[in-house]
Protein backbone atom coordinates (compact mmCIF):
# COMPACT_ATOMS: atom_id res chain seq x y z
CA UNK A 1 0.00 0.00 0.00
CA UNK A 2 1.33 3.42 -0.98
CA UNK A 3 0.37 6.41 1.18
CA UNK A 4 1.15 10.07 0.44
CA UNK A 5 1.32 12.50 3.35
CA UNK A 6 0.74 16.26 3.16
CA UNK A 7 1.01 18.51 6.19
CA UNK A 8 0.76 22.11 7.34
CA UNK A 9 -0.46 23.67 4.12
CA UNK A 10 -1.54 26.85 6.01
CA UNK A 11 -3.70 28.09 3.14
CA UNK A 12 -4.70 31.76 3.35
CA UNK A 13 -7.80 33.51 2.03
CA UNK A 14 -7.85 34.02 -1.75
CA UNK A 15 -8.58 37.69 -0.94
CA UNK A 16 -5.38 38.06 1.08
CA UNK A 17 -2.84 40.52 -0.26
CA UNK A 18 0.02 38.75 1.51
CA UNK A 19 2.58 37.23 -0.89
CA UNK A 20 2.41 34.06 1.21
CA UNK A 21 -1.19 33.50 0.12
CA UNK A 22 -0.27 32.95 -3.53
CA UNK A 23 2.93 31.12 -2.63
CA UNK A 24 1.18 28.57 -0.40
CA UNK A 25 -1.53 27.91 -2.95
CA UNK A 26 1.11 27.36 -5.64
CA UNK A 27 3.07 25.01 -3.34
CA UNK A 28 0.00 22.87 -2.76
CA UNK A 29 -0.84 22.82 -6.47
CA UNK A 30 2.63 21.47 -7.26
CA UNK A 31 2.38 18.97 -4.41
CA UNK A 32 -0.95 17.60 -5.65
CA UNK A 33 0.43 17.28 -9.18
CA UNK A 34 3.46 15.37 -7.93
CA UNK A 35 1.32 13.04 -5.81
CA UNK A 36 -0.89 12.19 -8.77
CA UNK A 37 2.17 11.08 -10.72
CA UNK A 38 2.88 8.47 -8.01
CA UNK A 39 -0.69 7.03 -7.92
CA UNK A 40 -0.91 6.37 -4.16
CA UNK A 41 -3.73 4.38 -2.59
CA UNK A 42 -4.53 7.17 -0.14
CA UNK A 43 -3.50 10.73 0.72
CA UNK A 44 -3.29 11.81 4.37
CA UNK A 45 -3.28 15.49 5.41
CA UNK A 46 -2.03 15.90 8.97
CA UNK A 47 -3.53 19.22 9.96
CA UNK A 48 -3.02 22.97 9.94
CA UNK A 49 -4.71 22.83 6.58
CA UNK A 50 -5.52 26.56 6.65
CA UNK A 51 -4.17 29.54 8.58
CA UNK A 52 -7.18 31.01 10.41
CA UNK A 53 -9.99 28.43 10.15
CA UNK A 54 -12.08 30.70 7.87
CA UNK A 55 -14.68 29.46 5.37
CA UNK A 56 -13.00 31.17 2.39
CA UNK A 57 -9.70 29.51 3.28
CA UNK A 58 -11.37 26.10 3.35
CA UNK A 59 -13.11 26.81 0.05
CA UNK A 60 -9.73 27.48 -1.57
CA UNK A 61 -8.20 24.44 0.12
CA UNK A 62 -10.95 22.26 -1.29
CA UNK A 63 -10.39 23.69 -4.76
CA UNK A 64 -6.65 23.05 -4.58
CA UNK A 65 -7.12 19.47 -3.34
CA UNK A 66 -9.86 18.62 -5.85
CA UNK A 67 -7.46 17.30 -8.54
CA UNK A 68 -6.19 14.54 -6.21
CA UNK A 69 -6.93 11.20 -7.81
CA UNK A 70 -6.56 9.14 -4.61
CA UNK A 71 -8.93 9.26 -1.61
CA UNK A 72 -8.10 12.07 0.82
CA UNK A 73 -8.23 11.72 4.61
CA UNK A 74 -7.60 14.56 7.07
CA UNK A 75 -7.08 15.30 10.73
CA UNK A 76 -7.27 18.83 12.16
CA UNK A 77 -4.36 20.87 13.44
CA UNK A 78 -4.40 23.66 16.00
CA UNK A 79 -4.96 26.20 13.18
CA UNK A 80 -8.09 24.42 11.98
CA UNK A 81 -11.68 25.06 13.01
CA UNK A 82 -13.29 21.63 13.15
CA UNK A 83 -16.84 22.84 12.57
CA UNK A 84 -15.86 24.86 9.50
CA UNK A 85 -13.63 22.05 8.22
CA UNK A 86 -16.52 19.59 8.48
CA UNK A 87 -18.86 21.98 6.68
CA UNK A 88 -16.39 22.57 3.84
CA UNK A 89 -15.82 18.83 3.38
CA UNK A 90 -19.36 17.67 4.14
CA UNK A 91 -19.12 14.99 1.44
CA UNK A 92 -16.47 13.20 3.54
CA UNK A 93 -18.59 11.03 5.84
CA UNK A 94 -15.66 10.17 8.08
CA UNK A 95 -15.45 13.86 9.04
CA UNK A 96 -19.14 14.42 9.69
CA UNK A 97 -19.89 11.22 11.66
CA UNK A 98 -17.05 11.30 14.17
CA UNK A 99 -18.63 13.10 17.15
CA UNK A 100 -16.81 15.56 19.43
CA UNK A 101 -13.38 14.44 18.28
CA UNK A 102 -12.41 14.06 14.68
CA UNK A 103 -11.40 10.40 15.08
CA UNK A 104 -12.20 7.70 12.55
CA UNK A 105 -10.85 4.58 10.87
CA UNK A 106 -10.54 3.73 7.19
CA UNK A 107 -11.16 0.05 6.56
CA UNK A 108 -11.08 -0.44 2.79
CA UNK A 109 -7.31 -0.79 2.32
CA UNK A 110 -4.86 -3.56 3.10
CA UNK A 111 -3.50 -1.39 5.91
CA UNK A 112 -6.06 0.02 8.32
CA UNK A 113 -5.87 3.79 8.80
CA UNK A 114 -6.74 5.46 12.10
CA UNK A 115 -7.13 9.23 12.38
CA UNK A 116 -6.45 10.79 15.79
CA UNK A 117 -7.61 14.26 16.86
CA UNK A 118 -5.07 16.00 19.13
CA UNK A 119 -6.70 19.45 19.03
CA UNK A 120 -8.81 21.51 21.40
CA UNK A 121 -10.34 24.90 20.61
CA UNK A 122 -8.03 27.77 21.50
CA UNK A 123 -5.16 25.41 22.36
CA UNK A 124 -1.91 25.39 20.40
CA UNK A 125 -0.43 22.35 22.12
CA UNK A 126 -1.62 18.78 21.74
CA UNK A 127 -4.26 17.04 23.82
CA UNK A 128 -5.08 13.35 24.12
CA UNK A 129 -7.49 13.11 27.03
CA UNK A 130 -8.89 9.97 28.69
CA UNK A 131 -11.83 9.77 26.23
CA UNK A 132 -9.47 9.88 23.28
CA UNK A 133 -7.21 7.31 24.89
CA UNK A 134 -10.16 4.96 25.42
CA UNK A 135 -11.26 5.36 21.80
CA UNK A 136 -7.82 4.45 20.45
CA UNK A 137 -7.38 1.51 22.82
CA UNK A 138 -10.78 0.13 21.80
CA UNK A 139 -10.10 0.61 18.07
CA UNK A 140 -6.73 -1.11 18.22
CA UNK A 141 -8.23 -3.92 20.30
CA UNK A 142 -10.84 -4.64 17.62
CA UNK A 143 -8.37 -5.98 15.04
CA UNK A 144 -5.13 -6.89 16.81
CA UNK A 145 -3.68 -8.78 13.84
CA UNK A 146 -4.32 -6.14 11.18
CA UNK A 147 -1.52 -3.68 10.29
CA UNK A 148 -2.64 -0.18 11.26
CA UNK A 149 -1.20 3.22 10.38
CA UNK A 150 -2.00 6.10 12.75
CA UNK A 151 -1.99 9.78 11.85
CA UNK A 152 -2.20 12.83 14.11
CA UNK A 153 -1.22 16.50 14.01
CA UNK A 154 0.87 16.92 17.18
CA UNK A 155 3.87 14.58 17.56
CA UNK A 156 3.69 12.94 21.02
CA UNK A 157 7.49 13.10 21.40
CA UNK A 158 10.16 15.81 21.63
CA UNK A 159 12.17 16.92 18.59
CA UNK A 160 15.55 18.33 19.63
CA UNK A 161 15.33 21.79 21.16
CA UNK A 162 12.77 22.93 18.62
CA UNK A 163 9.72 21.04 19.91
CA UNK A 164 9.76 20.07 23.58
CA UNK A 165 6.71 19.28 25.67
CA UNK A 166 4.33 19.55 22.76
CA UNK A 167 1.32 18.35 24.79
CA UNK A 168 -0.40 20.59 27.32
CA UNK A 169 -0.42 17.67 29.77
CA UNK A 170 2.74 15.57 29.29
CA UNK A 171 1.07 12.53 30.84
CA UNK A 172 -1.34 12.42 27.87
CA UNK A 173 1.54 12.00 25.44
CA UNK A 174 2.92 9.24 27.68
CA UNK A 175 -0.49 7.53 27.73
CA UNK A 176 -0.66 7.65 23.92
CA UNK A 177 2.75 5.99 23.71
CA UNK A 178 1.70 3.36 26.26
CA UNK A 179 -1.41 2.45 24.25
CA UNK A 180 0.52 2.14 21.00
CA UNK A 181 3.25 0.15 22.72
CA UNK A 182 0.67 -2.46 23.78
CA UNK A 183 -0.56 -3.00 20.22
CA UNK A 184 2.13 -4.52 18.02
CA UNK A 185 0.06 -4.19 14.83
CA UNK A 186 0.69 -0.42 14.69
CA UNK A 187 2.84 -0.04 11.58
CA UNK A 188 3.65 3.62 12.15
CA UNK A 189 2.58 7.11 13.17
CA UNK A 190 2.42 10.09 10.79
CA UNK A 191 2.54 13.62 12.29
CA UNK A 192 2.76 17.29 11.32
CA UNK A 193 2.92 20.56 13.29
CA UNK A 194 6.72 20.82 13.67
CA UNK A 195 7.46 21.75 10.01
CA UNK A 196 10.62 19.61 10.12
CA UNK A 197 11.26 16.26 8.40
CA UNK A 198 11.80 13.69 11.18
CA UNK A 199 12.00 9.90 11.27
CA UNK A 200 12.39 8.20 14.65
CA UNK A 201 11.51 5.14 16.69
CA UNK A 202 8.61 5.75 19.08
CA UNK A 203 6.55 3.37 21.23
CA UNK A 204 7.94 0.34 19.41
CA UNK A 205 7.10 1.57 15.93
CA UNK A 206 8.21 4.11 13.31
CA UNK A 207 7.14 7.74 13.60
CA UNK A 208 7.51 10.37 10.89
CA UNK A 209 6.92 14.12 10.79
CA UNK A 210 6.24 15.68 7.39
CA UNK A 211 7.60 19.20 6.83
CA UNK A 212 5.23 21.94 5.78
CA UNK A 213 4.15 22.04 2.16
CA UNK A 214 4.22 25.85 2.51
CA UNK A 215 7.89 26.69 1.92
CA UNK A 216 7.70 30.05 3.74
CA UNK A 217 7.07 28.32 7.08
CA UNK A 218 9.21 25.24 6.50
CA UNK A 219 12.06 24.71 8.98
C-alpha positions in Angstrom: 0.0 0.0 0.0 1.3 3.4 -1.0 0.4 6.4 1.2 1.2 10.1 0.4 1.3 12.5 3.4 0.7 16.3 3.2 1.0 18.5 6.2 0.8 22.1 7.3 -0.5 23.7 4.1 -1.5 26.9 6.0 -3.7 28.1 3.1 -4.7 31.8 3.4 -7.8 33.5 2.0 -7.9 34.0 -1.7 -8.6 37.7 -0.9 -5.4 38.1 1.1 -2.8 40.5 -0.3 0.0 38.8 1.5 2.6 37.2 -0.9 2.4 34.1 1.2 -1.2 33.5 0.1 -0.3 33.0 -3.5 2.9 31.1 -2.6 1.2 28.6 -0.4 -1.5 27.9 -3.0 1.1 27.4 -5.6 3.1 25.0 -3.3 0.0 22.9 -2.8 -0.8 22.8 -6.5 2.6 21.5 -7.3 2.4 19.0 -4.4 -0.9 17.6 -5.6 0.4 17.3 -9.2 3.5 15.4 -7.9 1.3 13.0 -5.8 -0.9 12.2 -8.8 2.2 11.1 -10.7 2.9 8.5 -8.0 -0.7 7.0 -7.9 -0.9 6.4 -4.2 -3.7 4.4 -2.6 -4.5 7.2 -0.1 -3.5 10.7 0.7 -3.3 11.8 4.4 -3.3 15.5 5.4 -2.0 15.9 9.0 -3.5 19.2 10.0 -3.0 23.0 9.9 -4.7 22.8 6.6 -5.5 26.6 6.7 -4.2 29.5 8.6 -7.2 31.0 10.4 -10.0 28.4 10.2 -12.1 30.7 7.9 -14.7 29.5 5.4 -13.0 31.2 2.4 -9.7 29.5 3.3 -11.4 26.1 3.3 -13.1 26.8 0.0 -9.7 27.5 -1.6 -8.2 24.4 0.1 -11.0 22.3 -1.3 -10.4 23.7 -4.8 -6.6 23.1 -4.6 -7.1 19.5 -3.3 -9.9 18.6 -5.8 -7.5 17.3 -8.5 -6.2 14.5 -6.2 -6.9 11.2 -7.8 -6.6 9.1 -4.6 -8.9 9.3 -1.6 -8.1 12.1 0.8 -8.2 11.7 4.6 -7.6 14.6 7.1 -7.1 15.3 10.7 -7.3 18.8 12.2 -4.4 20.9 13.4 -4.4 23.7 16.0 -5.0 26.2 13.2 -8.1 24.4 12.0 -11.7 25.1 13.0 -13.3 21.6 13.1 -16.8 22.8 12.6 -15.9 24.9 9.5 -13.6 22.0 8.2 -16.5 19.6 8.5 -18.9 22.0 6.7 -16.4 22.6 3.8 -15.8 18.8 3.4 -19.4 17.7 4.1 -19.1 15.0 1.4 -16.5 13.2 3.5 -18.6 11.0 5.8 -15.7 10.2 8.1 -15.5 13.9 9.0 -19.1 14.4 9.7 -19.9 11.2 11.7 -17.1 11.3 14.2 -18.6 13.1 17.1 -16.8 15.6 19.4 -13.4 14.4 18.3 -12.4 14.1 14.7 -11.4 10.4 15.1 -12.2 7.7 12.5 -10.9 4.6 10.9 -10.5 3.7 7.2 -11.2 0.1 6.6 -11.1 -0.4 2.8 -7.3 -0.8 2.3 -4.9 -3.6 3.1 -3.5 -1.4 5.9 -6.1 0.0 8.3 -5.9 3.8 8.8 -6.7 5.5 12.1 -7.1 9.2 12.4 -6.4 10.8 15.8 -7.6 14.3 16.9 -5.1 16.0 19.1 -6.7 19.4 19.0 -8.8 21.5 21.4 -10.3 24.9 20.6 -8.0 27.8 21.5 -5.2 25.4 22.4 -1.9 25.4 20.4 -0.4 22.4 22.1 -1.6 18.8 21.7 -4.3 17.0 23.8 -5.1 13.4 24.1 -7.5 13.1 27.0 -8.9 10.0 28.7 -11.8 9.8 26.2 -9.5 9.9 23.3 -7.2 7.3 24.9 -10.2 5.0 25.4 -11.3 5.4 21.8 -7.8 4.5 20.5 -7.4 1.5 22.8 -10.8 0.1 21.8 -10.1 0.6 18.1 -6.7 -1.1 18.2 -8.2 -3.9 20.3 -10.8 -4.6 17.6 -8.4 -6.0 15.0 -5.1 -6.9 16.8 -3.7 -8.8 13.8 -4.3 -6.1 11.2 -1.5 -3.7 10.3 -2.6 -0.2 11.3 -1.2 3.2 10.4 -2.0 6.1 12.8 -2.0 9.8 11.9 -2.2 12.8 14.1 -1.2 16.5 14.0 0.9 16.9 17.2 3.9 14.6 17.6 3.7 12.9 21.0 7.5 13.1 21.4 10.2 15.8 21.6 12.2 16.9 18.6 15.5 18.3 19.6 15.3 21.8 21.2 12.8 22.9 18.6 9.7 21.0 19.9 9.8 20.1 23.6 6.7 19.3 25.7 4.3 19.5 22.8 1.3 18.3 24.8 -0.4 20.6 27.3 -0.4 17.7 29.8 2.7 15.6 29.3 1.1 12.5 30.8 -1.3 12.4 27.9 1.5 12.0 25.4 2.9 9.2 27.7 -0.5 7.5 27.7 -0.7 7.6 23.9 2.7 6.0 23.7 1.7 3.4 26.3 -1.4 2.4 24.3 0.5 2.1 21.0 3.2 0.1 22.7 0.7 -2.5 23.8 -0.6 -3.0 20.2 2.1 -4.5 18.0 0.1 -4.2 14.8 0.7 -0.4 14.7 2.8 0.0 11.6 3.7 3.6 12.2 2.6 7.1 13.2 2.4 10.1 10.8 2.5 13.6 12.3 2.8 17.3 11.3 2.9 20.6 13.3 6.7 20.8 13.7 7.5 21.7 10.0 10.6 19.6 10.1 11.3 16.3 8.4 11.8 13.7 11.2 12.0 9.9 11.3 12.4 8.2 14.6 11.5 5.1 16.7 8.6 5.8 19.1 6.5 3.4 21.2 7.9 0.3 19.4 7.1 1.6 15.9 8.2 4.1 13.3 7.1 7.7 13.6 7.5 10.4 10.9 6.9 14.1 10.8 6.2 15.7 7.4 7.6 19.2 6.8 5.2 21.9 5.8 4.1 22.0 2.2 4.2 25.9 2.5 7.9 26.7 1.9 7.7 30.0 3.7 7.1 28.3 7.1 9.2 25.2 6.5 12.1 24.7 9.0 
